[in-house]
mmCIF file of C-alpha atoms in Angstrom:
data_model
loop_
_atom_site.group_PDB
_atom_site.id
_atom_site.type_symbol
_atom_site.label_atom_id
_atom_site.label_comp_id
_atom_site.label_asym_id
_atom_site.label_seq_id
_atom_site.Cartn_x
_atom_site.Cartn_y
_atom_site.Cartn_z
ATOM 1 C CA ASN U 781 0.000 0.000 0.000
ATOM 2 C CA ALA U 782 1.902 3.055 -1.286
ATOM 3 C CA GLY U 783 -0.374 5.744 0.220
ATOM 4 C CA VAL U 784 0.346 9.115 -1.395
ATOM 5 C CA THR U 785 3.090 9.234 -3.996
ATOM 6 C CA GLN U 786 4.503 12.401 -5.512
ATOM 7 C CA THR U 787 6.630 12.635 -8.627
ATOM 8 C CA PRO U 788 9.174 13.982 -9.180
ATOM 9 C CA LYS U 789 10.960 14.327 -5.844
ATOM 10 C CA PHE U 790 13.314 17.058 -7.053
ATOM 11 C CA ARG U 791 13.294 19.436 -9.981
ATOM 12 C CA VAL U 792 15.174 22.500 -11.127
ATOM 13 C CA LEU U 793 13.440 24.802 -13.601
ATOM 14 C CA LYS U 794 14.482 27.909 -15.430
ATOM 15 C CA THR U 795 12.284 30.982 -15.111
ATOM 16 C CA GLY U 796 9.459 30.774 -17.629
ATOM 17 C CA GLN U 797 9.514 26.994 -18.021
ATOM 18 C CA SER U 798 6.455 24.904 -17.313
ATOM 19 C CA MET U 799 6.045 21.626 -15.490
ATOM 20 C CA THR U 800 3.479 19.339 -13.906
ATOM 21 C CA LEU U 801 3.721 17.688 -10.497
ATOM 22 C CA LEU U 802 1.850 14.437 -10.146
ATOM 23 C CA CYS U 803 0.184 13.183 -6.997
ATOM 24 C CA ALA U 804 -1.274 9.688 -6.855
ATOM 25 C CA GLN U 805 -3.131 8.019 -3.998
ATOM 26 C CA ASP U 806 -4.296 4.434 -3.761
ATOM 27 C CA MET U 807 -6.627 4.792 -0.771
ATOM 28 C CA ASN U 808 -9.770 5.756 -2.697
ATOM 29 C CA HIS U 809 -9.832 9.137 -0.943
ATOM 30 C CA GLU U 810 -12.286 11.767 -2.104
ATOM 31 C CA TYR U 811 -10.313 14.856 -1.036
ATOM 32 C CA MET U 812 -6.887 15.826 -2.352
ATOM 33 C CA TYR U 813 -4.775 18.907 -1.707
ATOM 34 C CA TRP U 814 -1.654 20.689 -2.838
ATOM 35 C CA TYR U 815 0.350 22.692 -0.316
ATOM 36 C CA ARG U 816 3.590 24.597 -0.505
ATOM 37 C CA GLN U 817 5.984 24.797 2.423
ATOM 38 C CA ASP U 818 8.295 27.748 2.834
ATOM 39 C CA PRO U 819 10.691 28.411 5.734
ATOM 40 C CA GLY U 820 8.952 29.968 8.721
ATOM 41 C CA MET U 821 5.542 29.950 6.995
ATOM 42 C CA GLY U 822 4.142 26.505 7.611
ATOM 43 C CA LEU U 823 2.037 24.962 4.873
ATOM 44 C CA ARG U 824 -0.150 27.060 2.638
ATOM 45 C CA LEU U 825 -2.958 25.552 0.606
ATOM 46 C CA ILE U 826 -2.628 26.137 -3.134
ATOM 47 C CA HIS U 827 -5.604 24.218 -4.553
ATOM 48 C CA TYR U 828 -7.758 21.343 -3.454
ATOM 49 C CA SER U 829 -10.316 18.928 -4.816
ATOM 50 C CA VAL U 830 -13.358 17.388 -3.147
ATOM 51 C CA GLY U 831 -13.836 14.709 -5.787
ATOM 52 C CA GLU U 832 -13.108 13.577 -9.299
ATOM 53 C CA GLY U 833 -13.624 16.390 -11.778
ATOM 54 C CA THR U 834 -13.681 19.136 -9.134
ATOM 55 C CA THR U 835 -11.063 21.683 -8.124
ATOM 56 C CA ALA U 836 -11.071 24.769 -5.935
ATOM 57 C CA LYS U 837 -8.674 27.547 -5.025
ATOM 58 C CA GLY U 838 -6.868 27.600 -1.747
ATOM 59 C CA GLU U 839 -4.940 30.344 -0.013
ATOM 60 C CA VAL U 840 -2.204 30.909 -2.641
ATOM 61 C CA PRO U 841 -3.531 29.741 -6.051
ATOM 62 C CA ASP U 842 -1.932 32.339 -8.327
ATOM 63 C CA GLY U 843 0.529 30.942 -10.849
ATOM 64 C CA TYR U 844 -0.754 27.376 -10.462
ATOM 65 C CA ASN U 845 -3.399 25.237 -12.112
ATOM 66 C CA VAL U 846 -4.712 21.824 -11.129
ATOM 67 C CA SER U 847 -6.720 18.992 -12.589
ATOM 68 C CA ARG U 848 -8.472 15.949 -11.126
ATOM 69 C CA LEU U 849 -9.477 13.878 -14.125
ATOM 70 C CA LYS U 850 -9.181 10.637 -12.196
ATOM 71 C CA LYS U 851 -10.057 10.140 -8.548
ATOM 72 C CA GLN U 852 -6.628 8.804 -7.686
ATOM 73 C CA ASN U 853 -4.603 11.562 -9.351
ATOM 74 C CA PHE U 854 -4.256 15.269 -8.639
ATOM 75 C CA LEU U 855 -1.971 17.247 -10.922
ATOM 76 C CA LEU U 856 -0.384 20.600 -10.119
ATOM 77 C CA GLY U 857 0.807 22.681 -13.058
ATOM 78 C CA LEU U 858 3.106 25.650 -13.273
ATOM 79 C CA GLU U 859 2.599 27.359 -16.611
ATOM 80 C CA SER U 860 5.457 29.848 -16.379
ATOM 81 C CA ALA U 861 7.703 29.205 -13.391
ATOM 82 C CA ALA U 862 8.999 32.111 -11.325
ATOM 83 C CA PRO U 863 11.720 32.161 -8.624
ATOM 84 C CA SER U 864 8.990 32.919 -6.054
ATOM 85 C CA GLN U 865 7.669 29.421 -6.713
ATOM 86 C CA THR U 866 10.830 27.855 -5.346
ATOM 87 C CA SER U 867 9.446 25.758 -2.508
ATOM 88 C CA VAL U 868 8.701 22.284 -1.259
ATOM 89 C CA TYR U 869 5.332 21.074 -2.518
ATOM 90 C CA PHE U 870 3.249 18.559 -0.607
ATOM 91 C CA CYS U 871 0.256 16.644 -1.787
ATOM 92 C CA ALA U 872 -2.222 15.210 0.691
ATOM 93 C CA SER U 873 -5.411 13.200 0.592
ATOM 94 C CA SER U 874 -8.202 12.434 3.023
ATOM 95 C CA PRO U 875 -11.351 10.315 2.919
ATOM 96 C CA GLY U 876 -13.748 13.191 3.471
ATOM 97 C CA ARG U 877 -14.392 16.502 5.121
ATOM 98 C CA MET U 878 -12.646 15.981 8.426
ATOM 99 C CA ASN U 879 -8.881 15.803 8.261
ATOM 100 C CA THR U 880 -8.214 13.394 11.078
ATOM 101 C CA GLU U 881 -7.010 10.871 8.534
ATOM 102 C CA ALA U 882 -5.094 13.083 6.122
ATOM 103 C CA PHE U 883 -2.083 11.454 4.514
ATOM 104 C CA PHE U 884 0.810 13.397 3.040
ATOM 105 C CA GLY U 885 3.232 12.586 0.268
ATOM 106 C CA GLN U 886 6.967 12.983 0.829
ATOM 107 C CA GLY U 887 7.188 16.257 -1.019
ATOM 108 C CA THR U 888 8.689 17.684 -4.185
ATOM 109 C CA ARG U 889 11.539 20.138 -3.847
ATOM 110 C CA LEU U 890 11.314 22.623 -6.700
ATOM 111 C CA THR U 891 13.942 25.239 -7.447
ATOM 112 C CA VAL U 892 13.334 27.929 -10.044
ATOM 113 C CA VAL U 893 16.459 29.730 -11.212
ATOM 114 C CA GLY I 711 -8.643 36.290 9.997
ATOM 115 C CA GLU I 712 -7.502 32.825 10.803
ATOM 116 C CA ASP I 713 -4.011 32.475 12.198
ATOM 117 C CA VAL I 714 -2.000 29.846 14.012
ATOM 118 C CA GLU I 715 1.227 30.819 15.746
ATOM 119 C CA GLN I 716 4.077 28.804 17.191
ATOM 120 C CA SER I 717 7.615 29.489 18.285
ATOM 121 C CA LEU I 718 10.159 28.341 15.710
ATOM 122 C CA PHE I 719 12.629 26.434 17.874
ATOM 123 C CA LEU I 720 12.756 24.343 21.044
ATOM 124 C CA SER I 721 15.748 22.535 22.498
ATOM 125 C CA VAL I 722 15.408 19.977 25.296
ATOM 126 C CA ARG I 723 17.649 17.472 27.014
ATOM 127 C CA GLU I 724 17.111 13.803 26.241
ATOM 128 C CA GLY I 725 14.823 12.284 28.859
ATOM 129 C CA ASP I 726 13.200 15.598 29.791
ATOM 130 C CA SER I 727 9.678 16.596 28.810
ATOM 131 C CA SER I 728 9.125 18.799 25.763
ATOM 132 C CA VAL I 729 6.272 21.265 25.677
ATOM 133 C CA ILE I 730 5.402 22.814 22.343
ATOM 134 C CA ASN I 731 2.927 25.659 22.437
ATOM 135 C CA CYS I 732 0.520 27.067 19.877
ATOM 136 C CA THR I 733 -2.012 29.874 19.809
ATOM 137 C CA TYR I 734 -4.842 30.273 17.344
ATOM 138 C CA THR I 735 -7.296 33.009 16.573
ATOM 139 C CA ASP I 736 -10.340 31.207 15.172
ATOM 140 C CA SER I 737 -12.730 30.502 18.030
ATOM 141 C CA SER I 738 -14.923 28.376 15.760
ATOM 142 C CA SER I 739 -12.301 25.662 15.273
ATOM 143 C CA THR I 740 -13.634 22.139 15.467
ATOM 144 C CA TYR I 741 -10.455 20.101 15.260
ATOM 145 C CA LEU I 742 -6.962 21.005 16.420
ATOM 146 C CA TYR I 743 -4.045 18.900 15.297
ATOM 147 C CA TRP I 744 -0.425 18.185 15.881
ATOM 148 C CA TYR I 745 1.547 16.976 12.877
ATOM 149 C CA LYS I 746 5.134 15.736 12.913
ATOM 150 C CA GLN I 747 7.540 16.216 10.034
ATOM 151 C CA GLU I 748 10.812 14.304 10.072
ATOM 152 C CA PRO I 749 13.685 15.434 7.823
ATOM 153 C CA GLY I 750 12.978 14.856 4.147
ATOM 154 C CA ALA I 751 9.512 13.492 4.800
ATOM 155 C CA GLY I 752 5.923 14.613 4.595
ATOM 156 C CA LEU I 753 3.724 15.404 7.543
ATOM 157 C CA GLN I 754 2.269 12.692 9.711
ATOM 158 C CA LEU I 755 -0.696 13.193 11.949
ATOM 159 C CA LEU I 756 0.530 12.759 15.512
ATOM 160 C CA THR I 757 -2.645 13.436 17.428
ATOM 161 C CA TYR I 758 -5.726 15.608 17.362
ATOM 162 C CA ILE I 759 -8.286 16.950 19.771
ATOM 163 C CA PHE I 760 -11.879 18.037 19.337
ATOM 164 C CA SER I 761 -12.587 21.577 20.400
ATOM 165 C CA ASN I 762 -15.039 20.365 23.069
ATOM 166 C CA MET I 763 -12.252 18.527 24.919
ATOM 167 C CA ASP I 764 -9.691 19.912 27.358
ATOM 168 C CA MET I 765 -7.107 17.174 27.312
ATOM 169 C CA LYS I 766 -6.120 14.104 25.408
ATOM 170 C CA GLN I 767 -3.426 11.639 26.373
ATOM 171 C CA ASP I 768 -1.842 9.031 24.146
ATOM 172 C CA GLN I 769 1.171 7.182 25.574
ATOM 173 C CA ARG I 770 3.960 9.795 25.858
ATOM 174 C CA LEU I 771 1.867 12.538 24.289
ATOM 175 C CA THR I 772 -0.459 14.877 26.162
ATOM 176 C CA VAL I 773 -2.468 17.549 24.392
ATOM 177 C CA LEU I 774 -3.944 20.388 26.424
ATOM 178 C CA LEU I 775 -6.503 22.808 25.057
ATOM 179 C CA ASN I 776 -7.388 26.093 26.727
ATOM 180 C CA LYS I 777 -10.316 27.404 24.708
ATOM 181 C CA LYS I 778 -10.600 30.613 26.684
ATOM 182 C CA ASP I 779 -7.033 31.619 25.840
ATOM 183 C CA LYS I 780 -7.065 29.816 22.445
ATOM 184 C CA HIS I 781 -3.942 27.975 23.446
ATOM 185 C CA LEU I 782 -2.953 24.447 22.470
ATOM 186 C CA SER I 783 0.059 22.569 23.788
ATOM 187 C CA LEU I 784 1.759 19.274 23.070
ATOM 188 C CA ARG I 785 3.756 17.638 25.841
ATOM 189 C CA ILE I 786 6.145 14.827 24.980
ATOM 190 C CA ALA I 787 7.262 12.911 28.043
ATOM 191 C CA ASP I 788 10.720 11.322 28.238
ATOM 192 C CA THR I 789 11.877 12.971 25.015
ATOM 193 C CA GLN I 790 14.015 10.735 22.811
ATOM 194 C CA THR I 791 16.344 11.462 19.905
ATOM 195 C CA GLY I 792 13.696 10.025 17.576
ATOM 196 C CA ASP I 793 11.424 12.883 18.579
ATOM 197 C CA SER I 794 13.656 15.352 16.723
ATOM 198 C CA ALA I 795 11.397 16.832 14.060
ATOM 199 C CA ILE I 796 9.307 19.835 13.154
ATOM 200 C CA TYR I 797 5.941 19.886 14.894
ATOM 201 C CA PHE I 798 3.050 21.707 13.260
ATOM 202 C CA CYS I 799 -0.017 22.910 15.055
ATOM 203 C CA ALA I 800 -3.099 23.137 12.824
ATOM 204 C CA GLU I 801 -6.824 23.790 13.022
ATOM 205 C CA THR I 802 -9.927 23.199 10.952
ATOM 206 C CA PRO I 803 -12.598 25.906 11.159
ATOM 207 C CA TRP I 804 -16.120 24.507 11.526
ATOM 208 C CA TYR I 805 -17.434 26.522 8.614
ATOM 209 C CA SER I 806 -14.937 25.122 6.155
ATOM 210 C CA SER I 807 -16.752 23.645 3.190
ATOM 211 C CA ALA I 808 -13.896 21.301 2.559
ATOM 212 C CA SER I 809 -11.212 20.045 4.822
ATOM 213 C CA LYS I 810 -9.352 23.288 4.988
ATOM 214 C CA ILE I 811 -6.524 23.039 7.483
ATOM 215 C CA ILE I 812 -4.680 26.099 8.687
ATOM 216 C CA PHE I 813 -1.121 25.345 9.720
ATOM 217 C CA GLY I 814 1.255 27.133 12.016
ATOM 218 C CA SER I 815 4.823 27.751 10.895
ATOM 219 C CA GLY I 816 6.152 24.719 12.781
ATOM 220 C CA THR I 817 8.396 24.291 15.841
ATOM 221 C CA ARG I 818 11.720 22.591 15.278
ATOM 222 C CA LEU I 819 12.458 20.338 18.265
ATOM 223 C CA SER I 820 16.089 19.439 18.826
ATOM 224 C CA ILE I 821 17.329 17.034 21.483
ATOM 225 C CA ARG I 822 20.508 17.595 23.519
ATOM 226 C CA PRO I 823 22.359 14.565 24.884
#
């Protein structure tokens, strides 16, 4: 049982390049989330999804897009990367509304130069 | 608005108790959480408490909630080197339409021999 898997684990991008981060969960969870973690700022919610085919904006959505075409996958896209998007990105999933059983992936460290 | 605050660092001697403190502003919180993040890993739910409880104990962990002062604490008894990690306090407001979690900035716990 893999839980929540993020790919890639590391990536370096040049300013203006695009990329997609993939999150996959095998627990049949309805809810999925993308967070970014920056030093001294905790985790900030970028986008989330409450089910297949749905997405919603979180606290810091600008510069990112997401898609949830399949229940088990939640993709985070950067259309034109900027140095301010250098961060560690975490995906998480949970069965439903209450987060007592939220599971996190191991993170993707992204550097934009 | 919603805010969760923690001190950034805590250093304790091995075998002593660690107390990590957190304050929050949202009086409508339903769940309050403690997550643990080990180096290079995602967050793992350590424990949680409902907002109608004052205390929760789980082996070496004791969570205390003071609703009047909006103060949450995590006590780790007999602190071990394996407890070295970043500890995040988090809350879920009751009105959240999805499982929106608000995280603090994290407290880095280091253990002295």
